Amino acid sequence: MSRNRQLLRYFVKSWPSFAAGGVALLATNLLALSIPRQIGAAVQHLRDAADTASIDVSAVESLAWTIAALALGAAVARVVSRVFIFNAGRQTEYRLRNELFAHLTRLDRAFFERSATGDLTSRVVNDVTFVRLMFGFGVLHVVNTAIAYVVVLSLMLSVSPKLTLYSLLPYPIIFFTVRLFTKAVYTRTQAVQAQLSAISARAQENLSGAMVVRAFAIQDRENDAFRALSDEYVERNLALARVRGALMPYMGVIGGLGMLIVLWLGGLETIREGITLGEYIEFSAYIVTLAWPTMAMGWVLSMWHRGTAAFDRLGVILDAKPSVAPPATGALHLPAISATSGEIQFEGVSLTYEDGTEALRGVDLTIAAGTTVAIVGRTGGGKTSLVHLVARMRDPTAGRVLLDGVDLRDVDPVEVRGEIGYVPQDPFLFSMTVEDNIRLGERPGSGLTVDDAVRIAGLSDDVEILSNGLQTLVGERGVTLSGGQKQRVTIARAVMRAPRVLVLDDALASVDTRTERRILDELAAVMKGRTSLVVTHRFSALELVDEIVVVDEGRVAERGSHEALLALGGIYAGLHRRQQMEEEA
Amino acid sequence: MSAETSTDHRDEAEVSAEQARDGRIAVRLWAFIRPYRVLFALCMLLLPVASALSLLQPHLIQLAIDNHFVPRKEEGLGLLVLAFAATILAEFFLRYAQIYLMELAGQRALRDLRCAVFAHIQRLRIAYFHRNPVGRLMTRLTSDVDSLQEALSSGVVTIIGDLFTLAAIVVILLAKNWRLALVTFAVVPVLLGVSFVFRLLIRAAYRVLRTKIARLNADLQEAVTGMGVVQLFVHEEASKAAYDEVNRDHRDAAYKSIRWDAVLYAIVEMIGSIAIAGIIWWGAGEAVAGYATLGVLVAFVEYVQKFFIPIRDLSQKYAVVQSAMASAERLFELLDSTEIIEDAPDARPLDGFEDRIEFRNVWFTYTDEDNWVLRDVSFTIDKGERVAFCGHTGAGKTTIIGLLTRMYDIQRGQILVDGVDIRELRLRDLRRRFSVVLQDGFLFAGSLRDNIAMRAGEVDEARLREASAVVHLDRLIERYPQGFEHPVRERGVNLSSGERQLVTFARALAHRPDVLILDEATANVDTETEALVQAAVEALLQHQTSVVIAHRLSTIEKVDKIVVLHHGEVAESGSHAELLALGGLYARLVELQYTDPTRRGADA
């Protein structure tokens, strides 16, 4: 869909508000623009009085009262029009933000890995604001200008067609010269916005890494980098100001030129009695009235360009297509969970990342239902990629992954994830209570309570220590909890799900061995008859597993029981020996 | 949050207090404007000149009516037309110059403010970040500064120009016909009264609006960061609903501000027209009596229009200024936050580390004295000694690092480096004695080189390569075509956690610290890499003072001293052998760790 069609779509969504606002604007203009005629009539009365030396004061007074009444009516209509149109702008902003957010929830891991958080938020925050201004102020002034032109032009023509023609001579110039401005305004606005995003991204990173910044005392480097970005921002803003700054005064000149022509040609007409003085006054009042909407148009044009530039930047989010998506037609469902659920099959699975890195190369692997399997291997060998595929965080580039006999790509990713209890490497908690964080994994009919999950995850002691127990609010990214505590909250969260497949992606790394043992014992009971995948570096965790899969250089290198793998004398035996030696040294 | 909501509920009648506040904010803003005062002054000079030119125009029309139109005299009209044209052209150039100069000065002043806020954030202690979400701080640095920018380049200065215009019109009208002028100005008190009332309403509405936008940003920020988790737990609908609620709140707050804005704008416009009605009503009598010419009447109408346009815009600009003031208040609030760990005025330099570090009866809590994290902890770390801390999760191990590097100040006791309390040392000097490898290997966007060297000019190529080789990062770097220039994305998302850890290792080593601190750093690296790193670190740090916090006892048993923490207290300390002989907590931990996993599994 072209940009203008998309914009139109948002406009149409709020059409009742825009329509009501438009009607009110028409009323405002009709009422307000009737005032010059009353002024002209009053002046003409006085002019005639000077000639005839007699005056009907009550007629002039009634003209004054008419002006006051028209002003009151115009004010009411004006309030109505502004409220409707500006509200529609805010409504559009609200709708756009919700749509962006909803779309973000659909985008996949790859998208978030290649986008900086600060940049994304800057688009949703700042760019949407510019789109809103375009819809609110922009629409108001476009409609207002259109109406004002139609009404004023017909009034002017009724006074003097010839004078109307002359006084409007400069106006076509606007439309040609303004086009010169617009392109420059557009490109320079994009440059400014891009720089603002860069500043946001930098600040975002600095704030997230506050601890490292302090530990290495690199505040100076950070300040210098931030200053450099800010300097560039100033430069780009000034480049924009050189163009945009001329726009308003220029429009003033155009308006002034109309006045000038009326003063000159209209003046001559008045002197030669082609028109009356009252008509001259009325006419020049119209030209003045026209100057303001014309000037506002200049403003609107720059707002339009800023708005469309911003809208294009939103396209980066709105047009992004998740690579993991529900099947186009006829989504399959996973078979109902039974005593033997959770069989996972990898059939010739390869995974290549966007940057060309080959994470997995032709993996064939069947993990029997109800087993606990450890996945071990060197860093970068492909362990995490393997478990990402199970949760459909990515789809394989070749081959297929089946859960209980169904190709995952034929199932809605939401359904797949509903069956997986995933504990990621980096424990991420939301700034809500501990309980709410755990309840994130809640699933009706799982038969598990929060207390069960807390116990299983070995979190009971920690919860007791916390000031408000389960109701303790954890700060953004859960900073007030220790790394181990955070990890155990994420385990409790996954357990809550009573999942078909539980994935522990190196999730016990920052827990001490005693806690690890306790957690694994508890988990063994819960995961009875379900499948667990345990990615790990620690050999102490391997005593509870049914099978060990060694992943190396994107392939399944070895698999089997601990004893069998030791006997094999391959990679596993090597890794084990090293850890062993080191422990005994 | 609390500071923001409490201002919302403030008694709106406290007008004088608010004005005093506005005054204070203005004074503080001046500090940022001062360096560019010449530019600002130039703007101020241009404004009245441009205004004067535009005020000349109605007078020229008055002359045209009285001297040419009424007596029907063509002669000399051309000169008036030329004069009129001249005012238009001159006004254009003056206004353009004024706008550009304003932008020039304003942008620079706000850059300084933005950088000052950023620099201040760099000095804030880490605890501040626990309570203030990143999203909120981001709002300060972007939205709040931008709303000031908008005010500076469109609002404040033109208000001063507007005020000049208003004063000039008052004088001109009084001079032309004081009776008619008084009738015209009869509406001014009404106007002021109305503005005053709506001003309060608009101000309150804007304050609420800014609170809501900060909320909206913080929520968005968090959702974007945690989107992976949202998706894994199929929480999309709930998180959309939560965002919708905040978004709706924000929209509704905006509706309110629109309403007051629109009413004020319309009323001001209406009063302008009523003033014209007044001129005609009273002016008719004046004209008939011969006190005012028709030209004067027409000029009055023109001047009144020029009088009410700035007043109308004033109310609009006032809204901009209001929102800017609210932003400035928040910015200065942030700049005023004294949660800074700062050097004492007579702080001493620390050139090196000679002798020992000592914790002497240290008590520490993150919150209040009911929740001590460390209780009466004492130990020493001698130069060249390698000391390990162990204990259960939550025993207070990680806290030791925060205290050593003075991320937090302790409540009781002393931490001494070479016998000097660290609070008496220059903070920067103190921190540069240490290299810390933190739990989560935080990387910056940039190159691998930037992430290892951190500060330009401190780590040369040789040291960079040496450090990378020692931690076996060189193998990894060889895989990348650009080598050390390989780009690292935000937070290092394009590297695995093991790789990230290796980079932070190299970073720590490359800085050749007096004391190396490893915090649970080995946990995420696979056994093979870990063994290599361990060996390398040991070799390099043969005579290196180091503090190790790890769960794996094997990594620490060769250290000179082990401090076992239990519930924030030092349970035992000594060498591996001593502690084993003691048969206490440590011995039990070791027993757990050393039990052969496979044999235990077979027994079970």
Tab-separated table of N, CA and C in Angstrom, chain B residues 187-275:
chain	number	residue	atom	x	y	z
B	187	VAL	N	-12.129	45.926	26.707
B	187	VAL	CA	-12.240	44.480	26.732
B	187	VAL	C	-10.997	43.809	27.333
B	188	VAL	N	-9.911	44.586	27.460
B	188	VAL	CA	-8.654	43.970	27.903
B	188	VAL	C	-8.747	43.288	29.274
B	189	PRO	N	-9.397	43.946	30.282
B	189	PRO	CA	-9.495	43.255	31.582
B	189	PRO	C	-10.218	41.916	31.476
B	190	VAL	N	-11.288	41.901	30.666
B	190	VAL	CA	-12.018	40.634	30.471
B	190	VAL	C	-11.050	39.592	29.906
B	191	LEU	N	-10.304	40.026	28.915
B	191	LEU	CA	-9.356	39.151	28.254
B	191	LEU	C	-8.348	38.587	29.257
B	192	LEU	N	-7.824	39.481	30.103
B	192	LEU	CA	-6.823	39.052	31.081
B	192	LEU	C	-7.420	38.062	32.070
B	193	GLY	N	-8.665	38.369	32.510
B	193	GLY	CA	-9.325	37.481	33.468
B	193	GLY	C	-9.505	36.088	32.891
B	194	VAL	N	-10.027	36.062	31.643
B	194	VAL	CA	-10.273	34.773	30.988
B	194	VAL	C	-8.957	34.004	30.816
B	195	SER	N	-7.933	34.713	30.338
B	195	SER	CA	-6.630	34.056	30.130
B	195	SER	C	-6.118	33.464	31.424
B	196	PHE	N	-6.291	34.246	32.513
B	196	PHE	CA	-5.772	33.817	33.795
B	196	PHE	C	-6.394	32.492	34.234
B	197	VAL	N	-7.736	32.414	34.105
B	197	VAL	CA	-8.440	31.200	34.534
B	197	VAL	C	-8.004	30.007	33.680
B	198	PHE	N	-8.001	30.224	32.360
B	198	PHE	CA	-7.694	29.102	31.472
B	198	PHE	C	-6.241	28.681	31.555
B	199	ARG	N	-5.402	29.656	31.852
B	199	ARG	CA	-3.995	29.402	32.054
B	199	ARG	C	-3.796	28.316	33.113
B	200	LEU	N	-4.533	28.450	34.213
B	200	LEU	CA	-4.414	27.461	35.281
B	200	LEU	C	-4.867	26.083	34.792
B	201	LEU	N	-5.999	26.075	34.073
B	201	LEU	CA	-6.540	24.802	33.602
B	201	LEU	C	-5.571	24.143	32.618
B	202	ILE	N	-5.026	24.951	31.712
B	202	ILE	CA	-4.124	24.410	30.703
B	202	ILE	C	-2.857	23.880	31.360
B	203	ARG	N	-2.370	24.656	32.319
B	203	ARG	CA	-1.151	24.245	33.003
B	203	ARG	C	-1.336	22.878	33.670
B	204	ALA	N	-2.478	22.731	34.363
B	204	ALA	CA	-2.736	21.455	35.039
B	204	ALA	C	-2.835	20.329	34.016
B	205	ALA	N	-3.532	20.606	32.907
B	205	ALA	CA	-3.720	19.575	31.892
B	205	ALA	C	-2.374	19.149	31.300
B	206	TYR	N	-1.507	20.110	31.054
B	206	TYR	CA	-0.204	19.774	30.476
B	206	TYR	C	0.674	18.981	31.421
B	207	ARG	N	0.527	19.302	32.689
B	207	ARG	CA	1.347	18.575	33.650
B	207	ARG	C	0.949	17.094	33.656
B	208	VAL	N	-0.349	16.868	33.668
B	208	VAL	CA	-0.832	15.484	33.637
B	208	VAL	C	-0.339	14.802	32.357
B	209	LEU	N	-0.437	15.527	31.259
B	209	LEU	CA	-0.063	14.969	29.967
B	209	LEU	C	1.395	14.504	29.967
B	210	ARG	N	2.261	15.295	30.559
B	210	ARG	CA	3.683	14.931	30.551
B	210	ARG	C	3.947	13.696	31.414
B	211	THR	N	3.213	13.620	32.524
B	211	THR	CA	3.355	12.430	33.364
B	211	THR	C	2.965	11.191	32.572
B	212	LYS	N	1.864	11.342	31.830
B	212	LYS	CA	1.362	10.187	31.077
B	212	LYS	C	2.341	9.786	29.988
B	213	ILE	N	2.940	10.745	29.327
B	213	ILE	CA	3.833	10.380	28.231
B	213	ILE	C	5.073	9.683	28.789
B	214	ALA	N	5.505	10.097	29.972
B	214	ALA	CA	6.665	9.436	30.573
B	214	ALA	C	6.330	7.977	30.876
B	215	ARG	N	5.134	7.755	31.394
B	215	ARG	CA	4.650	6.414	31.682
B	215	ARG	C	4.618	5.570	30.398
B	216	LEU	N	4.069	6.204	29.368
B	216	LEU	CA	3.916	5.527	28.084
B	216	LEU	C	5.282	5.096	27.543
B	217	ASN	N	6.247	5.992	27.660
B	217	ASN	CA	7.586	5.686	27.159
B	217	ASN	C	8.252	4.582	27.958
B	218	ALA	N	8.125	4.672	29.275
B	218	ALA	CA	8.760	3.672	30.132
B	218	ALA	C	8.188	2.286	29.823
B	219	ASP	N	6.866	2.225	29.655
B	219	ASP	CA	6.221	0.947	29.372
B	219	ASP	C	6.676	0.377	28.035
B	220	LEU	N	6.736	1.256	27.052
B	220	LEU	CA	7.121	0.830	25.710
B	220	LEU	C	8.540	0.277	25.722
B	221	GLN	N	9.404	1.052	26.342
B	221	GLN	CA	10.804	0.699	26.473
B	221	GLN	C	10.967	-0.698	27.053
B	222	GLU	N	10.235	-0.942	28.137
B	222	GLU	CA	10.356	-2.235	28.791
B	222	GLU	C	9.806	-3.347	27.911
B	223	ALA	N	8.680	-3.056	27.277
B	223	ALA	CA	8.071	-4.088	26.439
B	223	ALA	C	8.996	-4.455	25.283
B	224	VAL	N	9.639	-3.454	24.693
B	224	VAL	CA	10.532	-3.733	23.568
B	224	VAL	C	11.725	-4.571	24.039
B	225	THR	N	12.275	-4.209	25.197
B	225	THR	CA	13.413	-4.962	25.713
B	225	THR	C	13.027	-6.400	26.028
B	226	GLY	N	11.830	-6.578	26.559
B	226	GLY	CA	11.446	-7.925	26.993
B	226	GLY	C	10.526	-8.634	26.010
B	227	MET	N	10.511	-8.175	24.753
B	227	MET	CA	9.568	-8.747	23.793
B	227	MET	C	9.756	-10.251	23.629
B	228	GLY	N	11.014	-10.709	23.706
B	228	GLY	CA	11.279	-12.134	23.568
B	228	GLY	C	10.499	-12.930	24.605
B	229	VAL	N	10.537	-12.432	25.837
B	229	VAL	CA	9.846	-13.136	26.923
B	229	VAL	C	8.335	-13.058	26.719
B	230	VAL	N	7.857	-11.869	26.309
B	230	VAL	CA	6.427	-11.706	26.044
B	230	VAL	C	5.967	-12.777	25.053
B	231	GLN	N	6.749	-12.965	24.000
B	231	GLN	CA	6.358	-13.912	22.964
B	231	GLN	C	6.465	-15.364	23.440
B	232	LEU	N	7.536	-15.661	24.146
B	232	LEU	CA	7.712	-17.032	24.628
B	232	LEU	C	6.567	-17.447	25.531
B	233	PHE	N	6.052	-16.483	26.295
B	233	PHE	CA	5.004	-16.846	27.229
B	233	PHE	C	3.627	-16.461	26.706
B	234	VAL	N	3.566	-16.224	25.386
B	234	VAL	CA	2.301	-15.926	24.730
B	234	VAL	C	1.526	-14.885	25.522
B	235	HIS	N	2.223	-13.817	25.819
B	235	HIS	CA	1.630	-12.783	26.653
B	235	HIS	C	1.300	-11.549	25.821
B	236	GLU	N	1.255	-11.726	24.510
B	236	GLU	CA	1.074	-10.587	23.608
B	236	GLU	C	-0.222	-9.833	23.906
B	237	GLU	N	-1.312	-10.593	24.065
B	237	GLU	CA	-2.610	-9.936	24.240
B	237	GLU	C	-2.638	-9.115	25.516
B	238	ALA	N	-2.145	-9.720	26.610
B	238	ALA	CA	-2.165	-9.012	27.883
B	238	ALA	C	-1.269	-7.784	27.817
B	239	SER	N	-0.128	-7.911	27.152
B	239	SER	CA	0.759	-6.757	27.148
B	239	SER	C	0.241	-5.687	26.198
B	240	LYS	N	-0.489	-6.097	25.157
B	240	LYS	CA	-1.148	-5.103	24.307
B	240	LYS	C	-2.225	-4.370	25.116
B	241	ALA	N	-2.962	-5.136	25.900
B	241	ALA	CA	-4.028	-4.525	26.708
B	241	ALA	C	-3.445	-3.534	27.706
B	242	ALA	N	-2.320	-3.916	28.314
B	242	ALA	CA	-1.690	-3.028	29.295
B	242	ALA	C	-1.213	-1.747	28.619
B	243	TYR	N	-0.621	-1.905	27.429
B	243	TYR	CA	-0.136	-0.729	26.706
B	243	TYR	C	-1.319	0.141	26.277
B	244	ASP	N	-2.382	-0.516	25.831
B	244	ASP	CA	-3.570	0.217	25.407
B	244	ASP	C	-4.106	1.079	26.540
B	245	GLU	N	-4.046	0.534	27.745
B	245	GLU	CA	-4.590	1.279	28.885
B	245	GLU	C	-3.788	2.566	29.124
B	246	VAL	N	-2.473	2.425	29.124
B	246	VAL	CA	-1.626	3.601	29.339
B	246	VAL	C	-1.784	4.585	28.183
B	247	ASN	N	-1.856	4.037	26.986
B	247	ASN	CA	-2.012	4.848	25.777
B	247	ASN	C	-3.328	5.631	25.827
B	248	ARG	N	-4.384	4.946	26.268
B	248	ARG	CA	-5.706	5.571	26.366
B	248	ARG	C	-5.693	6.689	27.405
B	249	ASP	N	-5.060	6.417	28.536
B	249	ASP	CA	-4.914	7.433	29.591
B	249	ASP	C	-4.267	8.686	29.019
B	250	HIS	N	-3.220	8.460	28.255
B	250	HIS	CA	-2.485	9.570	27.664
B	250	HIS	C	-3.375	10.344	26.698
B	251	ARG	N	-4.123	9.619	25.875
B	251	ARG	CA	-5.011	10.262	24.913
B	251	ARG	C	-6.077	11.089	25.634
B	252	ASP	N	-6.665	10.508	26.689
B	252	ASP	CA	-7.716	11.222	27.398
B	252	ASP	C	-7.184	12.482	28.066
B	253	ALA	N	-5.964	12.387	28.572
B	253	ALA	CA	-5.352	13.581	29.161
B	253	ALA	C	-5.163	14.639	28.077
B	254	ALA	N	-4.813	14.182	26.876
B	254	ALA	CA	-4.627	15.118	25.765
B	254	ALA	C	-5.947	15.774	25.383
B	255	TYR	N	-7.030	15.001	25.390
B	255	TYR	CA	-8.350	15.557	25.078
B	255	TYR	C	-8.647	16.749	25.984
B	256	LYS	N	-8.315	16.587	27.243
B	256	LYS	CA	-8.601	17.640	28.205
B	256	LYS	C	-7.826	18.909	27.856
B	257	SER	N	-6.559	18.728	27.527
B	257	SER	CA	-5.752	19.914	27.223
B	257	SER	C	-6.254	20.575	25.932
B	258	ILE	N	-6.723	19.764	24.981
B	258	ILE	CA	-7.258	20.322	23.732
B	258	ILE	C	-8.478	21.188	24.025
B	259	ARG	N	-9.343	20.704	24.923
B	259	ARG	CA	-10.571	21.424	25.229
B	259	ARG	C	-10.265	22.825	25.762
B	260	TRP	N	-9.412	22.904	26.759
B	260	TRP	CA	-9.114	24.221	27.350
B	260	TRP	C	-8.412	25.118	26.339
B	261	ASP	N	-7.508	24.520	25.583
B	261	ASP	CA	-6.802	25.266	24.544
B	261	ASP	C	-7.779	25.908	23.565
B	262	ALA	N	-8.747	25.089	23.097
B	262	ALA	CA	-9.684	25.543	22.077
B	262	ALA	C	-10.574	26.661	22.617
B	263	VAL	N	-11.047	26.490	23.852
B	263	VAL	CA	-11.933	27.501	24.420
B	263	VAL	C	-11.195	28.831	24.571
B	264	LEU	N	-9.985	28.765	25.084
B	264	LEU	CA	-9.219	29.997	25.279
B	264	LEU	C	-8.989	30.691	23.932
B	265	TYR	N	-8.580	29.900	22.959
B	265	TYR	CA	-8.289	30.439	21.630
B	265	TYR	C	-9.521	31.139	21.053
B	266	ALA	N	-10.677	30.490	21.157
B	266	ALA	CA	-11.909	31.035	20.581
B	266	ALA	C	-12.351	32.297	21.301
B	267	ILE	N	-12.233	32.269	22.623
B	267	ILE	CA	-12.688	33.442	23.385
B	267	ILE	C	-11.836	34.663	23.043
B	268	VAL	N	-10.539	34.455	22.941
B	268	VAL	CA	-9.655	35.578	22.627
B	268	VAL	C	-10.018	36.157	21.262
B	269	GLU	N	-10.263	35.257	20.313
B	269	GLU	CA	-10.650	35.671	18.968
B	269	GLU	C	-11.957	36.495	19.010
B	270	MET	N	-12.902	35.996	19.791
B	270	MET	CA	-14.203	36.645	19.884
B	270	MET	C	-14.060	38.037	20.487
B	271	ILE	N	-13.291	38.131	21.531
B	271	ILE	CA	-13.130	39.430	22.189
B	271	ILE	C	-12.522	40.444	21.210
B	272	GLY	N	-11.646	39.965	20.331
B	272	GLY	CA	-11.065	40.845	19.311
B	272	GLY	C	-12.149	41.451	18.429
B	273	SER	N	-13.094	40.622	18.000
B	273	SER	CA	-14.165	41.117	17.132
B	273	SER	C	-15.099	42.051	17.892
B	274	ILE	N	-15.321	41.715	19.162
B	274	ILE	CA	-16.191	42.570	19.966
B	274	ILE	C	-15.552	43.952	20.135
B	275	ALA	N	-14.236	43.992	20.231
B	275	ALA	CA	-13.541	45.275	20.325
B	275	ALA	C	-13.789	46.094	19.054
